[in-house]
Amino acid sequence: MSEWNMSGNGLVSSIRRLIQNEESLRSSNSAASPFELLRQQMDDILGDGGIMKQVVQPGEGPPVPEDASVIMHYSGFLEYSDQAFETTLNVKHPRIMKLGRDVTLGGLELGILTMKKGEFSRFLLQPEYAYGDMGCPPFIPPHAVVLYEVHVLDFLDSGQVDEFLTLCTEEQNASPLSTFIDVVNTLRGFGNRCFNQSRFYNAKDRYKQALQLLENRKSQNAPEKETLLTALLPVYLNLSLTELRLESPQKALKYGNKALQIEQDNTKALFRCGQSAAVPPNGSGEKPFDRDINDLLKKVAMLNKDHLDKQKDMCSKMFKRFNSTEI
């Protein structure tokens, strides 16, 4: 009986301690501010408490590199406010932002460097990593702790491109061909992202940068010339389509013809030329189609039919082999 009383007393005292601790924690939490409560769920990424991070949705792949250009949605909040003092959520396609140039808030940039593609995270920034002692009147008061919610949609490692574009033409042309093509492809990738966001003027600027590099490069031998022509073809096609979107059919036709000079039976180039020639200049009342245009469109249709026939023939042979195989 005495042993039961001892063990019972010990159990009761343990339960009382747990209840007291829980009540104490609940009491302290009730006095804590929203940011303090959030802070308890976050990780200290620098070790000094200046930038706290909470991963809401993990990303994949490598983290964002330094000097990258990032496509992201973000919103900034002050404590006790459910209205963002700045946000990109009011636009469907956020612009591409260059770290260190377009993203100038030190704590936010350091936080982004810990993120991966597709990741959604929250960052709690102390004043020294945000807007400092002065704040940013009238929206950010002095000594303000701020919360940023960031969703990295995609990024491009643009450091190599930025460094390459600072070189003179002679230095660019003397660079290794592999480096040169990487820069061209990255610029075209920028253009493609802008195009997909219907930012056609921005896309055109990126494609023109790539085109200028390629046209300035003097090939030293046949293999290098072939590599440059292979890189030129999609740039011409991209520019032709972009000019169509910008309602500049004559320029679209010019780039389409340049693409045909590289590959005379290129279906996309033929179709771009047909589209370009079908647009009446300056909205005139001329007939949109003439014999040359129709010939182009017929050629496109014939090439497309030939491509489909080859696909059907290949599939037919595959099924014949499959049916003749004993399982």
GROMACS .gro file of C-alpha atoms in nm:
model
  327
    1MET     CA    1   0.000   0.000   0.000
    2SER     CA    2   0.281   0.234   0.092
    3GLU     CA    3   0.459   0.152  -0.236
    4TRP     CA    4   0.139   0.234  -0.428
    5ASN     CA    5   0.109   0.566  -0.241
    6MET     CA    6   0.471   0.653  -0.324
    7SER     CA    7   0.437   0.566  -0.689
    8GLY     CA    8   0.099   0.738  -0.696
    9ASN     CA    9   0.238   1.052  -0.537
   10GLY     CA   10   0.528   1.049  -0.782
   11LEU     CA   11   0.291   1.011  -1.079
   12VAL     CA   12   0.065   1.288  -0.954
   13SER     CA   13   0.356   1.523  -0.901
   14SER     CA   14   0.487   1.448  -1.251
   15ILE     CA   15   0.146   1.522  -1.402
   16ARG     CA   16   0.126   1.843  -1.201
   17ARG     CA   17   0.467   1.949  -1.329
   18LEU     CA   18   0.358   1.880  -1.689
   19ILE     CA   19   0.039   2.078  -1.638
   20GLN     CA   20   0.231   2.366  -1.480
   21ASN     CA   21   0.485   2.369  -1.762
   22GLU     CA   22   0.209   2.363  -2.024
   23GLU     CA   23   0.021   2.642  -1.848
   24SER     CA   24   0.341   2.841  -1.820
   25LEU     CA   25   0.415   2.792  -2.190
   26ARG     CA   26   0.058   2.883  -2.281
   27SER     CA   27   0.081   3.193  -2.063
   28SER     CA   28   0.409   3.303  -2.217
   29ASN     CA   29   0.276   3.237  -2.567
   30SER     CA   30  -0.033   3.444  -2.500
   31ALA     CA   31   0.193   3.740  -2.429
   32ALA     CA   32   0.413   3.674  -2.732
   33SER     CA   33   0.368   3.877  -3.048
   34PRO     CA   34   0.275   3.710  -3.381
   35PHE     CA   35   0.632   3.738  -3.510
   36GLU     CA   36   0.770   3.590  -3.186
   37LEU     CA   37   0.536   3.292  -3.216
   38LEU     CA   38   0.633   3.246  -3.580
   39ARG     CA   39   1.000   3.273  -3.489
   40GLN     CA   40   0.968   2.962  -3.270
   41GLN     CA   41   0.885   2.757  -3.581
   42MET     CA   42   1.170   2.890  -3.793
   43ASP     CA   43   1.537   2.809  -3.854
   44ASP     CA   44   1.823   3.051  -3.805
   45ILE     CA   45   2.007   3.047  -4.139
   46LEU     CA   46   2.300   3.270  -4.036
   47GLY     CA   47   2.336   3.181  -3.669
   48ASP     CA   48   2.285   3.535  -3.539
   49GLY     CA   49   1.905   3.540  -3.539
   50GLY     CA   50   1.897   3.807  -3.809
   51ILE     CA   51   1.731   3.594  -4.077
   52MET     CA   52   1.487   3.323  -3.973
   53LYS     CA   53   1.341   3.084  -4.231
   54GLN     CA   54   1.040   2.854  -4.250
   55VAL     CA   55   1.003   2.625  -4.552
   56VAL     CA   56   0.634   2.594  -4.639
   57GLN     CA   57   0.677   2.403  -4.965
   58PRO     CA   58   1.014   2.243  -5.048
   59GLY     CA   59   1.171   2.295  -5.388
   60GLU     CA   60   1.397   2.074  -5.596
   61GLY     CA   61   1.737   2.088  -5.759
   62PRO     CA   62   2.031   2.311  -5.665
   63PRO     CA   63   1.987   2.633  -5.466
   64VAL     CA   64   1.973   2.971  -5.636
   65PRO     CA   65   2.332   3.075  -5.727
   66GLU     CA   66   2.484   3.416  -5.665
   67ASP     CA   67   2.422   3.674  -5.939
   68ALA     CA   68   2.124   3.471  -6.063
   69SER     CA   69   1.817   3.620  -6.226
   70VAL     CA   70   1.508   3.495  -6.044
   71ILE     CA   71   1.143   3.469  -6.140
   72MET     CA   72   0.947   3.478  -5.816
   73HIS     CA   73   0.639   3.597  -5.635
   74TYR     CA   74   0.697   3.772  -5.304
   75SER     CA   75   0.505   3.973  -5.045
   76GLY     CA   76   0.633   4.182  -4.752
   77PHE     CA   77   0.443   4.227  -4.424
   78LEU     CA   78   0.476   4.430  -4.107
   79GLU     CA   79   0.376   4.277  -3.775
   80TYR     CA   80   0.004   4.303  -3.688
   81SER     CA   81  -0.079   4.381  -4.051
   82ASP     CA   82  -0.250   4.143  -4.292
   83GLN     CA   83  -0.197   4.384  -4.582
   84ALA     CA   84   0.133   4.353  -4.769
   85PHE     CA   85   0.336   4.672  -4.801
   86GLU     CA   86   0.469   4.531  -5.129
   87THR     CA   87   0.368   4.229  -5.338
   88THR     CA   88   0.393   4.078  -5.686
   89LEU     CA   89   0.073   3.875  -5.649
   90ASN     CA   90  -0.122   4.142  -5.838
   91VAL     CA   91   0.056   4.048  -6.162
   92LYS     CA   92   0.016   3.718  -6.344
   93HIS     CA   93   0.376   3.698  -6.463
   94PRO     CA   94   0.636   3.852  -6.230
   95ARG     CA   95   0.935   4.006  -6.402
   96ILE     CA   96   1.281   3.853  -6.397
   97MET     CA   97   1.476   4.004  -6.108
   98LYS     CA   98   1.854   4.019  -6.093
   99LEU     CA   99   2.002   3.954  -5.748
  100GLY     CA  100   2.210   4.247  -5.631
  101ARG     CA  101   2.046   4.483  -5.878
  102ASP     CA  102   1.668   4.438  -5.867
  103VAL     CA  103   1.672   4.262  -5.528
  104THR     CA  104   1.856   4.508  -5.305
  105LEU     CA  105   1.730   4.410  -4.958
  106GLY     CA  106   2.028   4.229  -4.804
  107GLY     CA  107   1.832   3.984  -4.588
  108LEU     CA  108   1.591   3.898  -4.867
  109GLU     CA  109   1.876   3.829  -5.109
  110LEU     CA  110   2.056   3.606  -4.858
  111GLY     CA  111   1.730   3.421  -4.795
  112ILE     CA  112   1.669   3.364  -5.167
  113LEU     CA  113   2.018   3.213  -5.200
  114THR     CA  114   1.903   2.931  -4.968
  115MET     CA  115   1.600   2.848  -5.186
  116LYS     CA  116   1.544   2.601  -5.468
  117LYS     CA  117   1.321   2.606  -5.775
  118GLY     CA  118   0.956   2.570  -5.675
  119GLU     CA  119   1.021   2.642  -5.308
  120PHE     CA  120   0.786   2.859  -5.102
  121SER     CA  121   0.933   2.994  -4.778
  122ARG     CA  122   0.886   3.263  -4.516
  123PHE     CA  123   1.168   3.487  -4.389
  124LEU     CA  124   1.164   3.696  -4.074
  125LEU     CA  125   1.419   3.976  -4.112
  126GLN     CA  126   1.560   4.184  -3.828
  127PRO     CA  127   1.608   4.558  -3.902
  128GLU     CA  128   1.981   4.522  -3.975
  129TYR     CA  129   1.894   4.281  -4.257
  130ALA     CA  130   1.592   4.480  -4.376
  131TYR     CA  131   1.525   4.854  -4.364
  132GLY     CA  132   1.753   4.946  -4.074
  133ASP     CA  133   1.713   5.216  -3.812
  134MET     CA  134   1.561   5.463  -4.057
  135GLY     CA  135   1.294   5.236  -4.204
  136CYS     CA  136   1.139   5.340  -4.534
  137PRO     CA  137   0.875   5.610  -4.470
  138PRO     CA  138   0.585   5.619  -4.504
  139PHE     CA  139   0.541   5.242  -4.532
  140ILE     CA  140   0.817   5.098  -4.311
  141PRO     CA  141   0.869   5.247  -3.964
  142PRO     CA  142   1.217   5.272  -3.802
  143HIS     CA  143   1.365   4.953  -3.649
  144ALA     CA  144   1.098   4.739  -3.815
  145VAL     CA  145   1.110   4.359  -3.823
  146VAL     CA  146   0.956   4.245  -4.151
  147LEU     CA  147   0.819   3.917  -4.286
  148TYR     CA  148   0.864   3.812  -4.648
  149GLU     CA  149   0.686   3.526  -4.818
  150VAL     CA  150   0.876   3.413  -5.129
  151HIS     CA  151   0.789   3.160  -5.400
  152VAL     CA  152   1.075   3.092  -5.644
  153LEU     CA  153   0.917   2.993  -5.976
  154ASP     CA  154   1.242   2.963  -6.170
  155PHE     CA  155   1.588   3.112  -6.201
  156LEU     CA  156   1.872   3.145  -6.449
  157ASP     CA  157   2.240   3.153  -6.362
  158SER     CA  158   2.306   3.485  -6.535
  159GLY     CA  159   2.639   3.566  -6.371
  160GLN     CA  160   2.831   3.421  -6.665
  161VAL     CA  161   2.622   3.623  -6.913
  162ASP     CA  162   2.664   3.950  -6.724
  163GLU     CA  163   3.040   3.903  -6.706
  164PHE     CA  164   3.060   3.803  -7.073
  165LEU     CA  165   2.866   4.108  -7.193
  166THR     CA  166   3.114   4.341  -7.022
  167LEU     CA  167   3.393   4.210  -7.249
  168CYS     CA  168   3.485   4.384  -7.573
  169THR     CA  169   3.401   4.214  -7.904
  170GLU     CA  170   3.756   4.086  -7.951
  171GLU     CA  171   3.756   3.925  -7.606
  172GLN     CA  172   3.413   3.772  -7.664
  173ASN     CA  173   3.524   3.621  -7.994
  174ALA     CA  174   3.842   3.486  -7.837
  175SER     CA  175   3.647   3.298  -7.570
  176PRO     CA  176   3.607   2.918  -7.597
  177LEU     CA  177   3.326   2.820  -7.831
  178SER     CA  178   3.151   2.618  -7.558
  179THR     CA  179   3.140   2.923  -7.328
  180PHE     CA  180   3.019   3.140  -7.613
  181ILE     CA  181   2.733   2.903  -7.700
  182ASP     CA  182   2.635   2.873  -7.330
  183VAL     CA  183   2.597   3.251  -7.313
  184VAL     CA  184   2.392   3.259  -7.635
  185ASN     CA  185   2.163   2.980  -7.511
  186THR     CA  186   2.114   3.154  -7.175
  187LEU     CA  187   2.017   3.478  -7.348
  188ARG     CA  188   1.772   3.289  -7.568
  189GLY     CA  189   1.635   3.119  -7.255
  190PHE     CA  190   1.573   3.464  -7.105
  191GLY     CA  191   1.394   3.563  -7.424
  192ASN     CA  192   1.178   3.250  -7.418
  193ARG     CA  193   1.067   3.319  -7.062
  194CYS     CA  194   0.976   3.678  -7.151
  195PHE     CA  195   0.791   3.561  -7.461
  196ASN     CA  196   0.590   3.306  -7.260
  197GLN     CA  197   0.487   3.591  -7.031
  198SER     CA  198   0.375   3.799  -7.335
  199ARG     CA  199   0.654   4.051  -7.268
  200PHE     CA  200   0.745   4.063  -7.635
  201TYR     CA  201   0.966   4.374  -7.632
  202ASN     CA  202   1.177   4.224  -7.351
  203ALA     CA  203   1.197   3.896  -7.543
  204LYS     CA  204   1.307   4.078  -7.856
  205ASP     CA  205   1.586   4.256  -7.666
  206ARG     CA  206   1.722   3.923  -7.538
  207TYR     CA  207   1.705   3.758  -7.880
  208LYS     CA  208   1.880   4.058  -8.039
  209GLN     CA  209   2.160   4.033  -7.782
  210ALA     CA  210   2.211   3.668  -7.875
  211LEU     CA  211   2.193   3.752  -8.246
  212GLN     CA  212   2.453   4.027  -8.217
  213LEU     CA  213   2.696   3.794  -8.044
  214LEU     CA  214   2.650   3.526  -8.310
  215GLU     CA  215   2.682   3.766  -8.603
  216ASN     CA  216   2.996   3.924  -8.457
  217ARG     CA  217   3.169   3.589  -8.407
  218LYS     CA  218   3.401   3.503  -8.694
  219SER     CA  219   3.424   3.128  -8.738
  220GLN     CA  220   3.774   2.986  -8.769
  221ASN     CA  221   3.687   2.652  -8.929
  222ALA     CA  222   3.402   2.451  -9.079
  223PRO     CA  223   3.291   2.273  -8.758
  224GLU     CA  224   3.273   2.604  -8.568
  225LYS     CA  225   3.081   2.765  -8.853
  226GLU     CA  226   2.832   2.478  -8.844
  227THR     CA  227   2.790   2.520  -8.467
  228LEU     CA  228   2.725   2.893  -8.506
  229LEU     CA  229   2.468   2.833  -8.781
  230THR     CA  230   2.294   2.574  -8.563
  231ALA     CA  231   2.272   2.834  -8.284
  232LEU     CA  232   2.158   3.108  -8.525
  233LEU     CA  233   1.859   2.916  -8.663
  234PRO     CA  234   1.640   2.915  -8.347
  235VAL     CA  235   1.730   3.279  -8.277
  236TYR     CA  236   1.606   3.383  -8.623
  237LEU     CA  237   1.290   3.176  -8.573
  238ASN     CA  238   1.230   3.329  -8.229
  239LEU     CA  239   1.278   3.682  -8.365
  240SER     CA  240   1.045   3.615  -8.657
  241LEU     CA  241   0.765   3.496  -8.427
  242THR     CA  242   0.825   3.784  -8.183
  243GLU     CA  243   0.801   4.041  -8.462
  244LEU     CA  244   0.471   3.882  -8.568
  245ARG     CA  245   0.342   3.925  -8.213
  246LEU     CA  246   0.459   4.288  -8.226
  247GLU     CA  247   0.272   4.329  -8.557
  248SER     CA  248   0.588   4.392  -8.760
  249PRO     CA  249   0.539   4.151  -9.052
  250GLN     CA  250   0.820   4.291  -9.265
  251LYS     CA  251   1.076   4.232  -8.990
  252ALA     CA  252   0.924   3.890  -8.923
  253LEU     CA  253   0.963   3.806  -9.292
  254LYS     CA  254   1.326   3.924  -9.287
  255TYR     CA  255   1.418   3.691  -9.000
  256GLY     CA  256   1.216   3.407  -9.151
  257ASN     CA  257   1.412   3.440  -9.475
  258LYS     CA  258   1.741   3.439  -9.283
  259ALA     CA  259   1.634   3.114  -9.119
  260LEU     CA  260   1.556   2.968  -9.463
  261GLN     CA  261   1.907   3.059  -9.580
  262ILE     CA  262   2.037   2.824  -9.310
  263GLU     CA  263   1.779   2.549  -9.365
  264GLN     CA  264   1.574   2.592  -9.680
  265ASP     CA  265   1.306   2.335  -9.591
  266ASN     CA  266   1.258   2.442  -9.229
  267THR     CA  267   0.883   2.412  -9.167
  268LYS     CA  268   0.869   2.681  -8.897
  269ALA     CA  269   1.061   2.929  -9.112
  270LEU     CA  270   0.835   2.865  -9.412
  271PHE     CA  271   0.526   2.907  -9.198
  272ARG     CA  272   0.660   3.230  -9.042
  273CYS     CA  273   0.726   3.368  -9.390
  274GLY     CA  274   0.379   3.268  -9.499
  275GLN     CA  275   0.225   3.434  -9.195
  276SER     CA  276   0.434   3.747  -9.245
  277ALA     CA  277   0.353   3.782  -9.614
  278ALA     CA  278  -0.017   3.726  -9.546
  279VAL     CA  279  -0.040   4.042  -9.332
  280PRO     CA  280  -0.138   4.350  -9.540
  281PRO     CA  281   0.126   4.628  -9.499
  282ASN     CA  282   0.003   4.916  -9.283
  283GLY     CA  283  -0.352   4.779  -9.285
  284SER     CA  284  -0.397   4.844  -9.658
  285GLY     CA  285  -0.681   4.690  -9.852
  286GLU     CA  286  -0.456   4.470 -10.065
  287LYS     CA  287  -0.544   4.105 -10.097
  288PRO     CA  288  -0.375   3.915  -9.816
  289PHE     CA  289  -0.276   3.617 -10.031
  290ASP     CA  290  -0.101   3.604 -10.367
  291ARG     CA  291   0.054   3.320 -10.566
  292ASP     CA  292   0.394   3.334 -10.388
  293ILE     CA  293   0.232   3.323 -10.046
  294ASN     CA  294   0.007   3.035 -10.145
  295ASP     CA  295   0.309   2.848 -10.280
  296LEU     CA  296   0.482   2.892  -9.946
  297LEU     CA  297   0.180   2.769  -9.752
  298LYS     CA  298   0.140   2.472  -9.985
  299LYS     CA  299   0.505   2.384  -9.930
  300VAL     CA  300   0.451   2.397  -9.553
  301ALA     CA  301   0.146   2.172  -9.584
  302MET     CA  302   0.336   1.923  -9.801
  303LEU     CA  303   0.629   1.911  -9.559
  304ASN     CA  304   0.392   1.861  -9.266
  305LYS     CA  305   0.211   1.581  -9.454
  306ASP     CA  306   0.541   1.414  -9.536
  307HIS     CA  307   0.641   1.431  -9.169
  308LEU     CA  308   0.311   1.276  -9.058
  309ASP     CA  309   0.338   1.001  -9.323
  310LYS     CA  310   0.684   0.911  -9.197
  311GLN     CA  311   0.555   0.895  -8.838
  312LYS     CA  312   0.265   0.669  -8.942
  313ASP     CA  313   0.499   0.442  -9.134
  314MET     CA  314   0.736   0.416  -8.838
  315CYS     CA  315   0.449   0.338  -8.596
  316SER     CA  316   0.309   0.077  -8.837
  317LYS     CA  317   0.644  -0.102  -8.854
  318MET     CA  318   0.676  -0.093  -8.474
  319PHE     CA  319   0.332  -0.256  -8.428
  320LYS     CA  320   0.409  -0.522  -8.689
  321ARG     CA  321   0.726  -0.618  -8.502
  322PHE     CA  322   0.534  -0.617  -8.175
  323ASN     CA  323   0.256  -0.842  -8.310
  324SER     CA  324   0.504  -1.090  -8.457
  325THR     CA  325   0.687  -1.126  -8.129
  326GLU     CA  326   0.590  -1.421  -7.909
  327ILE     CA  327   0.515  -1.320  -7.552
   0.00000   0.00000   0.00000
